[in-house]
CSV table of C-alpha atoms in Angstrom, one decimal:
chain,number,residue,atom,x,y,z
V,1,MET,CA,-105.2,34.8,55.6
V,2,THR,CA,-103.7,38.2,55.9
V,3,GLY,CA,-104.2,40.2,59.0
V,4,SER,CA,-102.1,43.3,58.9
V,5,SER,CA,-103.7,46.4,60.5
V,6,ALA,CA,-105.0,49.3,58.5
V,7,HIS,CA,-104.1,51.7,61.2
V,8,GLY,CA,-101.1,54.0,61.1
V,9,ASP,CA,-99.4,52.7,64.2
V,10,ASN,CA,-98.1,49.1,64.7
V,11,THR,CA,-100.8,48.2,67.2
V,12,SER,CA,-104.4,48.6,66.3
V,13,PRO,CA,-107.3,48.7,68.8
V,14,TYR,CA,-108.2,45.2,67.8
V,15,ASP,CA,-104.6,44.0,68.5
V,16,THR,CA,-104.9,45.6,71.9
V,17,PHE,CA,-108.2,43.9,72.6
V,18,LEU,CA,-106.8,40.5,71.7
V,19,ALA,CA,-103.7,41.1,73.8
V,20,ARG,CA,-105.6,42.1,76.9
V,21,LEU,CA,-107.7,39.0,76.7
V,22,GLY,CA,-104.6,36.9,77.2
V,23,ARG,CA,-106.3,33.9,75.6
V,24,LYS,CA,-108.1,32.9,72.5
V,25,ALA,CA,-111.0,35.2,71.7
V,26,SER,CA,-114.4,33.6,71.3
V,27,ALA,CA,-116.7,34.3,68.3
V,28,ALA,CA,-119.1,36.2,70.6
V,29,GLU,CA,-116.3,38.4,71.9
V,30,CYS,CA,-115.1,39.2,68.4
V,31,GLU,CA,-118.6,40.0,67.3
V,32,GLN,CA,-119.1,42.2,70.3
V,33,TRP,CA,-115.9,44.1,69.6
V,34,ALA,CA,-117.1,44.7,66.0
V,35,ARG,CA,-120.4,46.1,67.3
V,36,ASP,CA,-118.7,48.3,69.8
V,37,HIS,CA,-116.2,49.7,67.3
V,38,ASP,CA,-118.4,49.9,64.2
V,39,SER,CA,-116.3,52.7,62.6
V,40,ASP,CA,-112.9,51.0,63.2
V,41,LEU,CA,-111.0,49.8,60.1
V,42,ASP,CA,-110.4,46.4,61.8
V,43,VAL,CA,-114.1,45.5,62.0
V,44,PRO,CA,-113.8,43.2,58.9
V,45,ARG,CA,-110.8,41.5,60.6
V,46,ALA,CA,-112.9,40.9,63.8
V,47,LEU,CA,-115.8,39.6,61.7
V,48,ILE,CA,-113.5,37.2,59.8
V,49,HIS,CA,-112.0,36.1,63.2
V,50,ALA,CA,-115.5,35.4,64.5
V,51,GLY,CA,-116.4,33.5,61.3
V,52,TRP,CA,-113.4,31.2,61.8
V,53,GLU,CA,-114.5,30.5,65.3
V,54,ARG,CA,-118.1,29.8,64.3
V,55,SER,CA,-116.8,27.5,61.5
V,56,GLN,CA,-114.6,25.6,64.0
V,57,ALA,CA,-117.6,25.0,66.1
V,58,GLY,CA,-119.6,23.7,63.2
V,59,ALA,CA,-121.8,26.7,62.8
V,60,HIS,CA,-121.1,27.2,59.1
V,61,ALA,CA,-124.2,29.2,58.2
V,62,GLN,CA,-123.4,31.7,61.0
V,63,ALA,CA,-119.8,31.8,59.7
V,64,LEU,CA,-121.0,32.5,56.2
V,65,ALA,CA,-123.1,35.4,57.4
V,66,LEU,CA,-120.2,36.9,59.3
V,67,LEU,CA,-117.8,36.6,56.4
V,68,ARG,CA,-120.4,38.2,54.1
V,69,ARG,CA,-120.7,41.1,56.5
V,70,ALA,CA,-116.9,41.4,56.4
V,71,LEU,CA,-116.9,41.4,52.6
V,72,GLU,CA,-119.6,44.2,52.6
V,73,ARG,CA,-117.3,46.4,54.6
V,74,GLY,CA,-114.5,46.2,52.0
V,75,GLY,CA,-111.0,47.2,52.7
V,76,GLU,CA,-107.8,45.1,52.9
V,77,GLN,CA,-109.7,42.1,54.2
V,78,THR,CA,-111.8,41.7,51.1
V,79,ARG,CA,-109.9,38.8,49.6
V,80,ASN,CA,-109.7,37.0,52.9
V,81,ALA,CA,-113.5,37.3,53.3
V,82,GLN,CA,-114.0,36.0,49.7
V,83,VAL,CA,-111.9,32.9,50.4
V,84,GLY,CA,-113.8,32.3,53.6
V,85,ILE,CA,-117.1,32.6,51.9
V,86,ILE,CA,-116.1,30.1,49.2
V,87,GLU,CA,-114.9,27.7,51.9
V,88,GLN,CA,-118.2,27.9,53.8
V,89,LEU,CA,-120.3,27.5,50.7
V,90,TYR,CA,-118.5,24.3,49.8
V,91,THR,CA,-118.8,23.0,53.4
V,92,LEU,CA,-122.5,23.7,53.4
V,93,GLY,CA,-122.9,21.7,50.2
V,94,ARG,CA,-123.8,24.8,48.2
V,95,THR,CA,-121.5,23.7,45.4
V,96,SER,CA,-122.9,25.7,42.6
V,97,GLU,CA,-122.7,28.9,44.6
V,98,GLY,CA,-119.2,27.9,45.6
V,99,HIS,CA,-118.1,27.5,42.0
V,100,THR,CA,-119.6,30.9,41.1
V,101,ALA,CA,-117.8,32.6,43.9
V,102,ARG,CA,-114.6,30.7,43.1
V,103,ASP,CA,-114.6,31.7,39.4
V,104,ALA,CA,-115.4,35.3,40.3
V,105,LEU,CA,-112.4,35.5,42.7
V,106,ARG,CA,-110.2,33.9,40.1
V,107,ALA,CA,-111.2,36.5,37.5
V,108,GLU,CA,-110.4,39.3,39.9
V,109,LEU,CA,-107.0,37.8,40.9
V,110,ASP,CA,-106.0,37.2,37.3
V,111,ALA,CA,-106.7,40.9,36.5
V,112,ALA,CA,-104.9,42.3,39.5
V,113,THR,CA,-101.4,43.6,39.5
V,114,PRO,CA,-99.2,42.6,41.2
V,115,PRO,CA,-100.5,39.1,41.7
V,116,ASP,CA,-101.7,38.2,45.2
V,117,LEU,CA,-99.8,35.0,45.5
V,118,TRP,CA,-101.0,34.6,49.1
V,119,ILE,CA,-104.6,34.4,48.1
V,120,TYR,CA,-103.8,32.1,45.1
V,121,ASN,CA,-102.1,29.7,47.6
V,122,GLU,CA,-105.1,30.0,50.0
V,123,MET,CA,-107.4,28.8,47.3
V,124,VAL,CA,-105.0,26.0,46.3
V,125,GLU,CA,-105.2,24.7,49.8
V,126,LEU,CA,-109.0,25.2,50.1
V,127,LEU,CA,-109.7,23.4,46.8
V,128,SER,CA,-107.6,20.5,47.8
V,129,GLU,CA,-109.0,20.2,51.3
V,130,VAL,CA,-112.8,20.8,51.0
V,131,THR,CA,-115.2,18.0,51.5
V,132,ASP,CA,-115.7,17.6,47.8
V,133,ALA,CA,-112.0,18.0,47.0
V,134,GLN,CA,-111.1,19.5,43.6
V,135,PRO,CA,-107.4,18.6,43.2
V,136,GLN,CA,-107.4,19.2,39.4
V,137,ALA,CA,-108.7,22.7,39.9
V,138,ALA,CA,-106.3,23.3,42.8
V,139,LEU,CA,-103.4,22.3,40.5
V,140,GLU,CA,-104.6,24.7,37.8
V,141,TRP,CA,-104.7,27.5,40.3
V,142,CYS,CA,-101.2,26.6,41.5
V,143,GLU,CA,-99.7,26.5,38.1
V,144,ALA,CA,-101.3,29.8,37.2
V,145,ALA,CA,-99.9,31.5,40.3
V,146,LEU,CA,-96.4,30.0,39.7
V,147,ALA,CA,-96.4,31.3,36.1
V,148,ARG,CA,-97.2,34.8,37.3
V,149,ALA,CA,-94.6,34.6,40.0
V,150,GLU,CA,-92.0,33.7,37.4
V,151,ALA,CA,-93.1,36.5,35.0
V,152,GLU,CA,-94.0,39.4,37.2
V,153,GLU,CA,-92.7,41.5,40.1
V,154,CYS,CA,-94.6,40.0,43.2
V,155,GLY,CA,-93.2,41.9,46.2
V,156,GLU,CA,-90.8,41.2,49.0
V,157,ASP,CA,-92.6,38.1,50.2
V,158,ALA,CA,-92.7,36.5,46.8
V,159,ALA,CA,-90.0,33.9,47.6
V,160,ASP,CA,-91.9,32.6,50.6
V,161,HIS,CA,-95.2,32.5,48.7
V,162,ARG,CA,-93.6,30.7,45.8
V,163,GLN,CA,-92.1,28.1,48.1
V,164,GLY,CA,-95.6,27.6,49.7
V,165,LEU,CA,-97.1,27.1,46.2
V,166,LEU,CA,-94.4,24.6,45.2
V,167,ILE,CA,-95.1,22.6,48.4
V,168,ASN,CA,-98.8,22.6,47.8
V,169,ARG,CA,-98.3,21.8,44.1
V,170,SER,CA,-96.4,18.7,45.2
V,171,VAL,CA,-99.2,17.7,47.6
V,172,VAL,CA,-101.9,18.2,45.0
V,173,ARG,CA,-100.0,16.2,42.3
V,174,GLU,CA,-99.7,13.4,44.8
V,175,GLN,CA,-103.4,13.5,45.3
V,176,LEU,CA,-103.9,13.2,41.6
V,177,GLY,CA,-101.6,10.2,41.5
V,178,LEU,CA,-99.0,11.9,39.3
V,179,GLU,CA,-95.4,10.9,39.3
V,180,PRO,CA,-93.0,13.4,40.9
V,181,ASP,CA,-91.5,15.8,38.4
V,182,GLU,CA,-88.3,17.9,38.8
V,183,LEU,CA,-90.1,20.6,40.8
V,184,ASP,CA,-91.5,18.0,43.2
V,185,GLN,CA,-88.1,16.4,43.6
V,186,ALA,CA,-86.6,19.8,44.4
V,187,VAL,CA,-89.2,20.5,47.1
V,188,GLU,CA,-88.5,17.1,48.6
V,189,ALA,CA,-84.7,17.7,48.6
V,190,GLU,CA,-85.2,21.0,50.3
V,191,ALA,CA,-87.4,19.5,52.9
V,192,ASP,CA,-84.7,16.8,53.6
V,193,ARG,CA,-82.1,19.6,54.1
V,194,ASP,CA,-84.4,21.5,56.4
V,195,ALA,CA,-85.1,18.3,58.5
V,196,LEU,CA,-81.3,17.7,58.9
V,197,GLU,CA,-80.9,21.3,60.0
V,198,VAL,CA,-83.7,20.9,62.6
V,199,LEU,CA,-82.1,17.7,63.9
V,200,GLY,CA,-78.8,19.6,64.3
V,201,GLN,CA,-80.5,22.3,66.2
V,202,LEU,CA,-82.1,19.8,68.5
V,203,ARG,CA,-78.8,18.3,69.3
V,204,ASP,CA,-77.1,21.7,69.8
V,205,ARG,CA,-79.7,24.1,71.1
V,206,LEU,CA,-82.5,22.2,73.0
V,207,ASP,CA,-83.6,24.7,75.6
V,208,ALA,CA,-84.2,22.2,78.4
V,209,PRO,CA,-83.2,18.5,78.5
V,210,LEU,CA,-86.0,16.0,79.2
V,211,SER,CA,-86.2,14.7,82.8
V,212,ASP,CA,-85.1,11.2,83.5
V,213,ASP,CA,-88.2,10.8,85.7
V,214,GLY,CA,-90.6,10.3,82.8
V,215,PRO,CA,-92.5,12.3,80.2
V,216,VAL,CA,-93.0,16.0,80.6
V,217,ASP,CA,-94.9,18.9,79.0
V,218,GLY,CA,-93.1,21.5,77.1
V,219,VAL,CA,-94.0,25.1,78.1
V,220,VAL,CA,-93.4,28.1,75.9
V,221,LEU,CA,-93.9,31.5,77.4
V,222,ARG,CA,-95.2,34.2,75.1
V,223,TRP,CA,-95.6,37.9,75.9
V,224,THR,CA,-98.6,39.6,74.3
V,225,ARG,CA,-98.0,41.6,71.2
V,226,VAL,CA,-98.8,44.8,73.1
V,227,ASP,CA,-96.3,44.0,75.9
V,228,PHE,CA,-93.5,42.7,73.7
V,229,PRO,CA,-91.8,46.2,73.3
V,230,MET,CA,-91.9,46.7,77.1
V,231,ALA,CA,-90.4,43.2,77.7
V,232,ARG,CA,-87.6,44.0,75.3
V,233,ARG,CA,-86.8,47.3,77.1
V,234,ARG,CA,-87.0,45.6,80.5
V,235,TRP,CA,-84.6,42.8,79.5
V,236,PRO,CA,-82.4,44.1,76.7
V,237,GLU,CA,-80.2,41.1,77.1
V,238,THR,CA,-83.0,39.0,75.5
V,239,THR,CA,-82.2,40.2,72.0
V,240,VAL,CA,-80.8,36.9,71.0
V,241,GLU,CA,-83.7,35.0,72.6
V,242,TYR,CA,-86.6,37.3,71.5
V,243,GLY,CA,-85.3,39.2,68.4
V,244,ASP,CA,-85.9,42.8,67.6
V,245,ASP,CA,-89.5,42.7,66.3
V,246,TYR,CA,-92.6,40.6,67.0
V,247,GLU,CA,-92.5,38.6,63.8
V,248,THR,CA,-88.9,37.4,64.6
V,249,TYR,CA,-90.1,36.7,68.2
V,250,ALA,CA,-93.0,34.7,67.0
V,251,ALA,CA,-90.8,32.7,64.6
V,252,LYS,CA,-88.4,31.9,67.5
V,253,LEU,CA,-91.3,30.7,69.7
V,254,GLN,CA,-92.6,28.5,66.9
V,255,ARG,CA,-89.2,26.9,66.6
V,256,THR,CA,-89.1,26.4,70.4
V,257,ALA,CA,-92.5,24.7,70.3
V,258,GLN,CA,-91.3,22.5,67.5
V,259,ARG,CA,-88.2,21.5,69.4
V,260,TRP,CA,-90.3,20.5,72.4
V,261,SER,CA,-92.6,18.5,70.2
V,262,THR,CA,-89.9,16.6,68.4
V,263,SER,CA,-87.9,16.0,71.5
V,264,GLY,CA,-90.5,13.8,73.2
V,265,ALA,CA,-92.7,16.2,75.2
V,266,VAL,CA,-96.1,14.7,75.8
V,267,ARG,CA,-97.8,18.1,75.1
V,268,VAL,CA,-96.6,21.5,74.2
V,269,ARG,CA,-98.3,24.4,76.0
V,270,MET,CA,-98.2,28.0,74.8
V,271,VAL,CA,-98.6,30.3,77.8
V,272,THR,CA,-99.6,33.8,76.8
V,273,SER,CA,-99.1,36.5,79.5
V,274,THR,CA,-98.7,40.1,80.3
V,275,LEU,CA,-96.0,41.9,82.2
V,276,ALA,CA,-98.6,43.0,84.8
V,277,ASP,CA,-99.4,39.4,85.6
V,278,TYR,CA,-95.7,38.5,85.8
V,279,ASP,CA,-95.1,41.5,88.2
V,280,ALA,CA,-97.9,40.3,90.4
V,281,TYR,CA,-96.4,36.8,90.4
V,282,VAL,CA,-92.9,37.9,91.5
V,283,GLN,CA,-94.4,40.3,94.1
V,284,HIS,CA,-96.2,37.4,95.6
V,285,SER,CA,-93.4,34.8,95.3
V,286,GLY,CA,-90.6,37.2,96.2
V,287,GLU,CA,-88.4,35.9,93.3
V,288,ASN,CA,-86.0,38.1,91.4
V,289,PRO,CA,-87.9,39.5,88.4
V,290,GLY,CA,-84.8,39.9,86.3
V,291,ASP,CA,-83.6,36.3,86.7
V,292,PRO,CA,-84.4,34.2,83.5
V,293,GLU,CA,-85.1,31.2,85.8
V,294,THR,CA,-87.9,33.2,87.4
V,295,ARG,CA,-89.6,33.5,84.0
V,296,ILE,CA,-89.2,29.8,83.4
V,297,ARG,CA,-90.8,29.0,86.8
V,298,TYR,CA,-93.5,31.6,86.1
V,299,ALA,CA,-94.4,30.0,82.8
V,300,SER,CA,-94.7,26.5,84.4
V,301,TRP,CA,-96.8,28.0,87.3
V,302,ARG,CA,-99.2,29.8,84.9
V,303,ALA,CA,-99.6,26.7,82.7
V,304,ARG,CA,-100.5,24.7,85.8
V,305,GLU,CA,-102.8,27.2,87.6
V,306,PHE,CA,-104.5,28.6,84.5
V,307,GLU,CA,-104.8,25.6,82.3
V,308,GLN,CA,-108.0,26.8,80.7
V,309,GLU,CA,-106.2,29.8,79.4
V,310,THR,CA,-103.3,27.8,78.0
V,311,LEU,CA,-103.1,26.9,74.3
V,312,PHE,CA,-102.1,23.4,73.4
V,313,TRP,CA,-99.7,23.7,70.5
V,314,PRO,CA,-100.1,23.3,67.6
V,315,PRO,CA,-103.5,24.9,67.2
V,316,ALA,CA,-106.1,23.9,64.6
V,317,ARG,CA,-104.6,24.6,61.1
V,318,ASN,CA,-107.7,26.5,60.0
V,319,GLY,CA,-108.0,28.4,63.3
V,320,PRO,CA,-106.5,31.7,64.2
V,321,CYS,CA,-102.8,31.7,64.7
V,322,TRP,CA,-101.5,31.9,68.3
V,323,CYS,CA,-99.4,35.0,67.6
V,324,GLU,CA,-102.4,37.4,67.3
V,325,SER,CA,-101.7,38.2,63.7
V,326,GLY,CA,-105.3,37.6,62.7
V,327,ARG,CA,-104.3,35.0,60.1
V,328,LYS,CA,-105.1,31.3,60.0
V,329,TYR,CA,-102.4,29.3,61.7
V,330,LYS,CA,-101.7,27.3,58.5
V,331,LYS,CA,-101.0,30.5,56.7
V,332,CYS,CA,-99.0,32.2,59.5
V,333,CYS,CA,-96.7,30.5,62.0
V,334,GLY,CA,-97.8,27.1,60.7
V,335,ASP,CA,-97.1,27.9,57.1
V,336,PRO,CA,-95.2,25.0,55.5
V,337,ALA,CA,-92.9,27.5,53.7
V,338,ARG,CA,-91.8,28.9,57.1
V,339,ASN,CA,-91.4,25.4,58.7
């Protein structure tokens, strides 16, 4: 689901709230933030976030209510709220209502210009994954979206969205027992090329070799979205490691976590931290704050001492992404088209 801020600057109050927590926000915390900031443009985003968390906990009726509140607020999160509502209706066994909401969304999408390929793809995944799976409907949504992507101008992210649709098309066709066609074969060939590239990166660029003493955990240190610009200014030499913007940084961290996972690490831990906490650590330890090795030791220390605040990677596919984007993991850093 999309999660861009409607605020004029790059960091909204809700982004700041998530960053200051330094861990995954609970549903109750997201709901409280929405109550405390009732006039903020990110209230629908907070309500959708809370709805995801309630859904993950099995409280689907509560999730549905939160998503409907988000829909009532309108704004740029409207489509995301609609998809979430459809998902909860199907999960609750309210199939007729789910079909009605599904068909209403489809009519709106088909009439909208430019086509929202992201939401089409969300629905393809939803329809193929719900308890009462609808692979034939999912395939029809997918084909319709691909046809529009071919015929219309779809924006700068169109190539990524089209690739995601092609991947999901291949999955759905397999669900239906259909023989692979030319598009499916092209998707498989590209996946093979990507796999070979990743294996090459593992050989050439693995950040830390595994210990001969036995299995280890992989630890990935992540600065909060709010602190990232300050981290870049403090350590300008990290341009290659971090990138110039947060989206590039998040993509690099995702690849680091993948390398740990495929290289044999027992678990991969994502450690989210702030510069203030790092400064407190080096003041106490007496280590050189500018030494990259200090940051490595700090990440291991924090993963060990604050395990309850450490995210085990990868997170749930339908849960919020670890990068604070406000999107589902499977549609953000875990998007097959990006991996």
